[in-house]
Coordinates of C-alpha atoms in Angstrom, one line a residue:
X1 CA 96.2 134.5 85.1
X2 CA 99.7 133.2 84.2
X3 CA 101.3 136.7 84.7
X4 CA 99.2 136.9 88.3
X5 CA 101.0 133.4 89.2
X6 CA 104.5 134.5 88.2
X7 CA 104.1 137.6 90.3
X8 CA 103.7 135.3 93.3
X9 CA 105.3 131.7 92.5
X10 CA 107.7 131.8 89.9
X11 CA 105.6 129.8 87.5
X12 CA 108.0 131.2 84.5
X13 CA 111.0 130.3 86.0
X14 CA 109.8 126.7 86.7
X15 CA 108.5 125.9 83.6
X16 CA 111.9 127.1 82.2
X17 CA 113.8 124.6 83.9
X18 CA 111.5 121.9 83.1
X19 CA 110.9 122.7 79.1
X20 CA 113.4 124.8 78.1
X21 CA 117.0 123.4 78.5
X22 CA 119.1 121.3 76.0
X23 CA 119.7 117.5 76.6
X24 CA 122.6 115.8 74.9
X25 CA 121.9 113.9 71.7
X26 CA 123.7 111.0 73.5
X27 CA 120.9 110.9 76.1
X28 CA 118.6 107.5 75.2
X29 CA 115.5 105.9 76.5
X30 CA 117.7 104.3 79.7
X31 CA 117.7 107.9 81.1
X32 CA 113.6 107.7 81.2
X33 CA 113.7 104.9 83.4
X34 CA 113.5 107.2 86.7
X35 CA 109.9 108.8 84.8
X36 CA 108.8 105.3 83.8
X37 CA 109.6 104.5 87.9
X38 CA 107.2 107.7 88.6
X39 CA 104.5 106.8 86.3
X40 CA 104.5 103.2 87.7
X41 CA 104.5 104.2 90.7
X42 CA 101.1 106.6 90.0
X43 CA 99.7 103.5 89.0
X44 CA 100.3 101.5 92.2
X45 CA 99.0 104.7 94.0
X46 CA 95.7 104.5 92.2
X47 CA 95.2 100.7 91.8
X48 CA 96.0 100.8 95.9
X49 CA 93.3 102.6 96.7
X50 CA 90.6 101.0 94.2
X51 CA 91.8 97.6 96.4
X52 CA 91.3 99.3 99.6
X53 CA 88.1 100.1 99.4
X54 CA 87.1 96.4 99.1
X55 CA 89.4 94.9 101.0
X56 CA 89.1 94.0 105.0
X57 CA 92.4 93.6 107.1
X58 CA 91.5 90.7 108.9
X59 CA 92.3 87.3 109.0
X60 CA 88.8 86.2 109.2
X61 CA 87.8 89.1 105.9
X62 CA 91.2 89.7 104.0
X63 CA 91.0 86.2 101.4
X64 CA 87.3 86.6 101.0
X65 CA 86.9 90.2 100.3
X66 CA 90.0 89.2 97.7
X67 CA 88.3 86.4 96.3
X68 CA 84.7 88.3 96.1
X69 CA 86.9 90.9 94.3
X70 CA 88.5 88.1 91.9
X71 CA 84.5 87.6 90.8
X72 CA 84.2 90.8 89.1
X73 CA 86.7 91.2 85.9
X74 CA 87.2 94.9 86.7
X75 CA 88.1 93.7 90.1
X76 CA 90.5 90.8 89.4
X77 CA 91.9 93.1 86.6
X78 CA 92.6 96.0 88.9
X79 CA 94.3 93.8 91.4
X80 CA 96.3 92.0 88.8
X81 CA 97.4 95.4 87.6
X82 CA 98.3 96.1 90.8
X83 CA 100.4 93.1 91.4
X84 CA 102.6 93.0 88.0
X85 CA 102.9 96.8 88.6
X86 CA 104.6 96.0 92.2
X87 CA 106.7 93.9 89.9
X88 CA 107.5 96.4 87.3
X89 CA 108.5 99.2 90.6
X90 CA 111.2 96.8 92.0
X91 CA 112.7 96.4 88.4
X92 CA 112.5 99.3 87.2
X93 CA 113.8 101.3 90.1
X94 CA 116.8 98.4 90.0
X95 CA 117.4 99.0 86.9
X96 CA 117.1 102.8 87.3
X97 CA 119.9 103.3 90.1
X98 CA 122.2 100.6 88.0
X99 CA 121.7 103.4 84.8
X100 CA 122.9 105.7 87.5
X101 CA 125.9 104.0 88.8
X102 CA 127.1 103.2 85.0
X103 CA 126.5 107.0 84.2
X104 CA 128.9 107.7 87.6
X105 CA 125.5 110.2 88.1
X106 CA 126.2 109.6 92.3
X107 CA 129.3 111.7 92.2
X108 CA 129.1 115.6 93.3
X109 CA 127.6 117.2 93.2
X110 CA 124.5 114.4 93.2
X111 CA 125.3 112.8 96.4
X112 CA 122.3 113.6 97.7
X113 CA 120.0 112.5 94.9
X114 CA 121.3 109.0 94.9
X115 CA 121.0 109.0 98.4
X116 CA 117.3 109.3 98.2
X117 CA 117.0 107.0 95.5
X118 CA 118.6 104.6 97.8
X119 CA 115.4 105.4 100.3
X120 CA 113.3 104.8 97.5
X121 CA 114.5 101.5 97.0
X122 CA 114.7 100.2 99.9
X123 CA 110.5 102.0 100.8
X124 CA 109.6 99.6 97.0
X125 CA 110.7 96.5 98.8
X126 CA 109.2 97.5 101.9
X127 CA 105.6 98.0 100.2
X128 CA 106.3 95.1 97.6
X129 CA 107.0 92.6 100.8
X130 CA 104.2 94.0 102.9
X131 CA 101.9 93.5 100.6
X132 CA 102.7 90.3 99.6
X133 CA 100.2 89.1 103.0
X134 CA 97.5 91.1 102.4
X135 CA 95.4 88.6 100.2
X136 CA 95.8 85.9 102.9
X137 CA 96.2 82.9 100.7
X138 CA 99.3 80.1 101.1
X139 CA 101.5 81.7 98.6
X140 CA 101.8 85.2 100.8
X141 CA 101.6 83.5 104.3
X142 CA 104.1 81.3 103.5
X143 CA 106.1 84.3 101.6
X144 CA 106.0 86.0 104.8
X145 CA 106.6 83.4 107.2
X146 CA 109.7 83.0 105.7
X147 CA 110.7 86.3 104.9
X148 CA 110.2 87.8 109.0
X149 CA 111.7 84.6 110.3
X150 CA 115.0 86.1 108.2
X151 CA 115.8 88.7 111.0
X152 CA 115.9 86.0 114.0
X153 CA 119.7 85.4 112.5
X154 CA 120.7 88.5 114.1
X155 CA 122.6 88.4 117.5
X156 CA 121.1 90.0 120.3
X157 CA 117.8 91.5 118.6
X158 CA 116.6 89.3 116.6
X159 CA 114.0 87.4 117.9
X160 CA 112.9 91.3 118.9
X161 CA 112.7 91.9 115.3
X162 CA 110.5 88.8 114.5
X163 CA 108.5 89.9 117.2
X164 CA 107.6 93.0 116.1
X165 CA 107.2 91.7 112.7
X166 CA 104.8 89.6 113.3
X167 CA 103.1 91.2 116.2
X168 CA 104.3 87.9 117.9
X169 CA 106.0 84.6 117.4
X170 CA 103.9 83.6 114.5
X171 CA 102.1 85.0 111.6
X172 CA 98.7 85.5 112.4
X173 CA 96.0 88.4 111.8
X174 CA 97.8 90.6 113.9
X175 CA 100.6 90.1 111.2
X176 CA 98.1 91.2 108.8
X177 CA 96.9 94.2 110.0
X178 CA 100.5 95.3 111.0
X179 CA 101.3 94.6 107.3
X180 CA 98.6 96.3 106.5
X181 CA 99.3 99.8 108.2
X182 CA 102.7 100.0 107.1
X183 CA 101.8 98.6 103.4
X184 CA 98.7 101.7 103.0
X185 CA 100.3 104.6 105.4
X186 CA 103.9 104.3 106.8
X187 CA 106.2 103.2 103.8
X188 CA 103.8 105.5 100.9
X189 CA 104.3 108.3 103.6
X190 CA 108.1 107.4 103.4
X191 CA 108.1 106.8 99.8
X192 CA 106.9 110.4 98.9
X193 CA 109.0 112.1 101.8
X194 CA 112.3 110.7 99.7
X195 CA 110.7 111.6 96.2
X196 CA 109.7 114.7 96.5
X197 CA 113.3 116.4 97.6
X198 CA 115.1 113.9 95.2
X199 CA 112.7 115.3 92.2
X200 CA 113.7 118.8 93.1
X201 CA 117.4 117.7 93.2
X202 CA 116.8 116.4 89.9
X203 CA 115.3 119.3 88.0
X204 CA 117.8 121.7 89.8
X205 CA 120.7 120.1 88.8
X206 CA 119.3 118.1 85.6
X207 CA 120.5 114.8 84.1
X208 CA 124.4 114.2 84.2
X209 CA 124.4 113.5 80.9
X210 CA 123.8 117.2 80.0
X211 CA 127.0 118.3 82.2
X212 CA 129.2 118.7 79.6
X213 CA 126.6 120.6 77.6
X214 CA 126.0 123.1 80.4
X215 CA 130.1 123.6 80.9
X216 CA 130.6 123.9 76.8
X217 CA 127.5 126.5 77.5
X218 CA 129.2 128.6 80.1
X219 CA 132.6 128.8 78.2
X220 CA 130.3 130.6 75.3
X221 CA 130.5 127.4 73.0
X222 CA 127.8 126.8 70.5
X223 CA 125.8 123.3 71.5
X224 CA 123.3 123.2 69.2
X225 CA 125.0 120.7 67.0
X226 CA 125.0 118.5 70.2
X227 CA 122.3 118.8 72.0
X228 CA 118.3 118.5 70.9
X229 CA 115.7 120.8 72.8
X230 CA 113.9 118.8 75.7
X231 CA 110.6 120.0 74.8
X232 CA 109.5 118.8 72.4
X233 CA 111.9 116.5 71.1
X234 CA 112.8 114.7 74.3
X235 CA 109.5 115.2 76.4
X236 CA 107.9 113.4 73.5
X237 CA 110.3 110.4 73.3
X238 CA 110.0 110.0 77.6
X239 CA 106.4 110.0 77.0
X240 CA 106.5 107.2 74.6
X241 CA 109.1 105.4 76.9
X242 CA 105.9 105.5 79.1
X243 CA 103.0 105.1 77.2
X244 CA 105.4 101.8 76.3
X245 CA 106.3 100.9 79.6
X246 CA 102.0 101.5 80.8
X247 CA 100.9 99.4 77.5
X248 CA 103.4 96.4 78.5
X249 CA 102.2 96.3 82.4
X250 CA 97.9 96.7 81.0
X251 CA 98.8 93.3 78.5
X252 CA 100.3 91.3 81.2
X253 CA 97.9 91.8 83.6
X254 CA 95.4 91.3 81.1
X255 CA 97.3 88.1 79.7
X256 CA 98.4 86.9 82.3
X257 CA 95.9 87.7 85.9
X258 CA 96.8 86.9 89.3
X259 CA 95.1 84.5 91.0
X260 CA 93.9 83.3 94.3
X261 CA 95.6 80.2 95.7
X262 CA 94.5 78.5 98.8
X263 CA 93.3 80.7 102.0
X264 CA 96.3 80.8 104.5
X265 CA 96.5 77.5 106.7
X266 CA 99.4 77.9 109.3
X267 CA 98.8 74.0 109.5
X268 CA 99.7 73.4 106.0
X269 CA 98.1 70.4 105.6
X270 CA 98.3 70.5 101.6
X271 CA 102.1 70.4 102.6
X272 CA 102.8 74.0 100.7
X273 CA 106.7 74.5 100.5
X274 CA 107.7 77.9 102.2
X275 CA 109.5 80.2 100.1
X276 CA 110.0 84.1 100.2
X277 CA 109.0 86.7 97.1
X278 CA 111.1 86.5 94.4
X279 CA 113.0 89.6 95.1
X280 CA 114.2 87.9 97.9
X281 CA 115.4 84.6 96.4
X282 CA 119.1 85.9 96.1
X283 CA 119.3 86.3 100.0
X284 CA 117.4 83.3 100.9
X285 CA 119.9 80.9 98.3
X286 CA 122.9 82.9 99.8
X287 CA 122.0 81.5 103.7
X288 CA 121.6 77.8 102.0
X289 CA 126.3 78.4 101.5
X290 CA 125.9 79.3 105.5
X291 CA 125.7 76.4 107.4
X292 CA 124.8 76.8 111.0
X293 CA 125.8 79.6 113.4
X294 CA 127.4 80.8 110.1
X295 CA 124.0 81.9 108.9
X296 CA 124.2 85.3 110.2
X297 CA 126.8 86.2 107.4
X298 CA 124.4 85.6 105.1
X299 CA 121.2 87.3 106.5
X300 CA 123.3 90.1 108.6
X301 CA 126.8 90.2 107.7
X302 CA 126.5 90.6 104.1
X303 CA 122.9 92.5 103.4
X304 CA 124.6 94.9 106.6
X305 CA 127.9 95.6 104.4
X306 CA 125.3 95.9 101.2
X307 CA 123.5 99.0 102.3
X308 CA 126.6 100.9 104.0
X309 CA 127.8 100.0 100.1
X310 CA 124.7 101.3 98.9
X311 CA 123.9 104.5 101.0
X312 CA 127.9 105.5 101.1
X313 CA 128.9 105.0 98.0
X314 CA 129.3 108.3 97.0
X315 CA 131.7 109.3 99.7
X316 CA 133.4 105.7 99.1
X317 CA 134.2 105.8 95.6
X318 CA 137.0 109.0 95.7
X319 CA 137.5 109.0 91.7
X320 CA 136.2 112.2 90.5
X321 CA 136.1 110.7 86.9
X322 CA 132.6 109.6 85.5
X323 CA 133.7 108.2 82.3
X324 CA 133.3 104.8 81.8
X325 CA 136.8 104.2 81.1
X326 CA 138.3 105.9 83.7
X327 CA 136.3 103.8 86.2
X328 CA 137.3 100.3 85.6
X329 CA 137.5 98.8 89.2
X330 CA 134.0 100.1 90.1
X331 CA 132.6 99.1 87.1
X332 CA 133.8 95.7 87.6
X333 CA 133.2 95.3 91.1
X334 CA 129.2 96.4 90.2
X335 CA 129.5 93.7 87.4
X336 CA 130.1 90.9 89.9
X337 CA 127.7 91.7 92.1
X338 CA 124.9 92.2 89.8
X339 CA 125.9 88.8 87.9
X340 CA 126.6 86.8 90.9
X341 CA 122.5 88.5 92.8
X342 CA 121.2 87.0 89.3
X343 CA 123.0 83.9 89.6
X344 CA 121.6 83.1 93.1
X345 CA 118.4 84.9 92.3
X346 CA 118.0 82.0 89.8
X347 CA 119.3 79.4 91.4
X348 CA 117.1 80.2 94.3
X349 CA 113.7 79.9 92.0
X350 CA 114.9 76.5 91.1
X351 CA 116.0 74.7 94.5
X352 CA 114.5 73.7 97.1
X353 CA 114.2 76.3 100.5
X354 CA 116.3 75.9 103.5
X355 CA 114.3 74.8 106.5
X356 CA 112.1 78.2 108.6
X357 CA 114.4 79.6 110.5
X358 CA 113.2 79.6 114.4
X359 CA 111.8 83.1 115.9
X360 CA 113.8 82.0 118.9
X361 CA 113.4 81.0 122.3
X362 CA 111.0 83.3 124.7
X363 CA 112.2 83.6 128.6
X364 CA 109.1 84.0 130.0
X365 CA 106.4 82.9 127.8
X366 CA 102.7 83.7 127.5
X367 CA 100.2 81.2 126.8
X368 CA 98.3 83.4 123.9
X369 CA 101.1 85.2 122.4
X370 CA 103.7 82.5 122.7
X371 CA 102.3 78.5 123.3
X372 CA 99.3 78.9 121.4
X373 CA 100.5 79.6 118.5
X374 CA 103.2 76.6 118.3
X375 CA 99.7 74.6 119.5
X376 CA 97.7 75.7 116.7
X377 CA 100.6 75.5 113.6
X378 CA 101.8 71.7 115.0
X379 CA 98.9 69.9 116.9
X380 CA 95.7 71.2 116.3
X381 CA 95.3 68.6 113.3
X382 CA 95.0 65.8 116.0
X383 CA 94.3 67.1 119.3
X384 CA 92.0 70.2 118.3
X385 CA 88.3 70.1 116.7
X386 CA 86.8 71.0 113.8
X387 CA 85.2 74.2 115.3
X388 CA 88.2 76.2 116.6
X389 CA 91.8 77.2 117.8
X390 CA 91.5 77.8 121.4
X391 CA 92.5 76.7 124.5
X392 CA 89.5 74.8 125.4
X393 CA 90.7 72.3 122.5
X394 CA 93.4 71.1 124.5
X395 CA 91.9 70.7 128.0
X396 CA 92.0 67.5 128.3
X397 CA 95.6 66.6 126.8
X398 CA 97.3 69.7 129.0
X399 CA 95.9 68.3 132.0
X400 CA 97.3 65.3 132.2
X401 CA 100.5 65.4 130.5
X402 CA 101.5 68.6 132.1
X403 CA 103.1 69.5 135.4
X404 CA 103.2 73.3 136.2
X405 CA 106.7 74.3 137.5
X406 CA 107.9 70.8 136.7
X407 CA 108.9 70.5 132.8
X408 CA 111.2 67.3 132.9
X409 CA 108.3 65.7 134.7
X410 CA 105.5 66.7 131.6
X411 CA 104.5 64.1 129.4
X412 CA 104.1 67.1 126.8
X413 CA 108.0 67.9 126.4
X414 CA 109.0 64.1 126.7
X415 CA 106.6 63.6 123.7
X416 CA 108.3 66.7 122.0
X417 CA 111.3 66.0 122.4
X418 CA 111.2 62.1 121.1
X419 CA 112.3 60.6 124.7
X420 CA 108.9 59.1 124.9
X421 CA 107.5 57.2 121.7
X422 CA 105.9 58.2 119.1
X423 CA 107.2 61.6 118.6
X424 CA 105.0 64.5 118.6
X425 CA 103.6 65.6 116.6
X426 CA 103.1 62.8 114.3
X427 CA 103.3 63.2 110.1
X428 CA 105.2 66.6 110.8
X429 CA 108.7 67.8 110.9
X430 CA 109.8 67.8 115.1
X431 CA 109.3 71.2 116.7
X432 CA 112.2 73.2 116.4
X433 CA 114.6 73.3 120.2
X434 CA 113.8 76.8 120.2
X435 CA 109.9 76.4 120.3
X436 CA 110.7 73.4 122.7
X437 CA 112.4 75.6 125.1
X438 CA 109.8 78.2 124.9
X439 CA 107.2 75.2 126.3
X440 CA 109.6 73.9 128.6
X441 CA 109.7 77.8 129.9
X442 CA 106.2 78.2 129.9
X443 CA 105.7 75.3 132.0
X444 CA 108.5 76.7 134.5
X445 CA 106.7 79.6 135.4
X446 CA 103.8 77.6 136.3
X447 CA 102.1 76.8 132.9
X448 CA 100.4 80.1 133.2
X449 CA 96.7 80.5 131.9
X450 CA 96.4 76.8 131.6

């Protein structure tokens, strides 16, 4: 059988280049963080589709098939495997491409490889923030309110790029199942697209640290006083670097379970402060140094430079020298910005949020997909009725405090804006001028669908 499989694929050759080659005895359980990655990354795979076959991408279904789930403890377990293992992706993959960059393992002829570890990052945030919704409750509507309100800071495009977001102006169960496609098809799709050629790269060009090794090889030197077989010697210790890694992420979510909070209440009436995932923090305290229009160095200027730092680096940094010692400017440049991300990181768990961002004023508003969603986050709590969110809740108020084609002449924006007393809406921060012009819009094209 094995000799009828070389004849057509090679099998020998393969398993040659995965077993049978020498690793350096300097190589350590830091260059196993890419496998651990992999292996974490099964896990989220496997847990992910348990979750999916229970869960319903609705906003009426999504908390309550969660919370059913939460009843069972296979189901709360698998979930809160799932949800640490999100965790251990981001820092492991972190740490991963930090190994990398101290090893100078991005220089030729590996360019490509980090490039695609560089996709892979940036597809783990992408799942770890989309799924962050998906169980409806306060803590992931909130999360995500925040987190698509970050792109309205962008000039020109930006209130495009909440839009399409959200699916709208506000985050709603069209949110959700948007979320929801990308979290289970597009960004997996992307994920494995990246990892498969950068796995190939990898075991065609093996780990930098065995360079030397493979040149001392080709000159006719003798390694075997340097170097220790990967199989077994090495295979064994990667697999106990996992089996570690796999026994740490079962005894927190074991220890420590996610729960449930709240359901999702775009009202928050229990007063919930909105902050994004933790991931996130460093960005989100960075804006809080910003102060007005100067925000969008913090949420474009800076994250923009970031990733042409990230993806280019290889053609940026022109010393040929890997060697630690040889590469003190890099080295120290990296240092900062790792310590000064995991300053703000932390300062950012323990302050208080800046204020939402606005998704930006809308030209020519619709009633459903624009107003009625200000309606139902800022005055549903007095105006509306126990049974629903729909127009019909507001009849009566609309029609006599507004006049279509005529905003300065609307009761409505005169109580909005604070020119007539009390302010609306009472017990809640003022709508933002942005969500005030949108209004005052909507009523100038004739207060459509009213």
């Amino acid at each position: 059988m094995i000799n009828w499989l070389d004849e057509r694929l090679h099998v020998r050759e393969l398993t040659a280049s995965l077993f049978e080659h020498p690793v350096s005895k300097r190589s350590n359980v830091l260059d196993y963080l890419g496998f651990a990655t992999f292996y974490v990354f099964c896990s989220q795979a496997v847990t992910g589709i348990l979750l999916a076959t229970v869960y319903r991408p609705t906003a009426s279904g999504a908390y309550d098939s969660i919370k059913q789930l939460q009843g069972e403890p296979v189901g709360a377990f698998v979930r809160s495997l799932h949800s640490w293992g999100a965790n251990f992706m981001v820092v492991l993959l972190v740490l991963h491409l930090l190994r990398v960059f101290y090893e100078g393992a991005y220089k030729k002829p590996r360019e490509l490889t980090w490039l695609l570890g560089s996709v892979l990052l940036i597809a783990t945030l992408g799942l770890a923030f989309t799924g962050y919704l998906l169980p409806w409750d306060q803590e992931g509507y909130w999360a995500t309110t925040v987190g698509t309100a970050m792109p309205s800071h962008i000039p020109w495009i930006g209130d495009y790029l909440v839009r399409l977001l959200r699916d709208g102006t506000q985050v709603t169960g069209a949110t959700l199942t948007r979320f929801y496609s990308v979290h289970m098809l597009i960004l997996p799709a992307l994920l494995l697209l990246a990892f498969l050629p950068h796995f190939f790269f990898v075991l065609r060009q093996g780990m930098a640290s065995g360079d030397e090794l493979a040149k001392a090889q080709k000159r006719g030197k003798c390694v075997d006083g340097d170097s220790l077989p990967f199989w077994p010697d090495v295979a064994v210790r990667m697999i106990l670097f996992v089996l570690l890694i796999g026994a740490a992420l079962w005894l927190l979510a074991a220890l420590y379970p996610k729960s449930l909070g709240a359901p999702a209440d775009p009202l928050n009436k229990s007063q919930y402060v909105p902050e994004p995932a933790w991931y996130f923090f460093g960005v989100y305290q960075l804006l809080k140094y910003f102060p007005g229009k100067l925000d969008v160095l913090a949420m474009v200027v800076l994250p923009f430079a970031g990733g042409i730092l990230l993806f280019a680096l290889p053609w940026l940094d022109r010393n040929p020298a890997r060697s630690v010692r040889k590469r003190p400017l890099a080295l120290s440049l990296a240092g900062v910005l790792v310590a000064g991300m995991v300053f703000l990181t932390y300062q950012g768990m323990n302050s208080v949020p800046k204020a939402l961002a606005s998704a930006g004023v809308v030209v020519h508003p619709g009633f459903k997909e624009n107003v009625e969603p200000i309606f139902q986050s800022k005055c549903i709590t007095c105006h509306g009725t126990s049974g629903g969110y729909g127009l019909d809740n507001y009849t009566a108020v609309m029609k006599k405090n507004v006049v279509p084609g005529n905003p300065d002449q609307s009761k409505l924006i005169r109580k909005l804006e604070g020119s007539d007393k009390p302010q609306m809406p009472i017990g809640q921060p003022p709508l933002t001028s942005d969500q005030i012009q949108t209004i005052r819009n909507w009523i100038k094209d004739g207060a459509k669908n009213n």
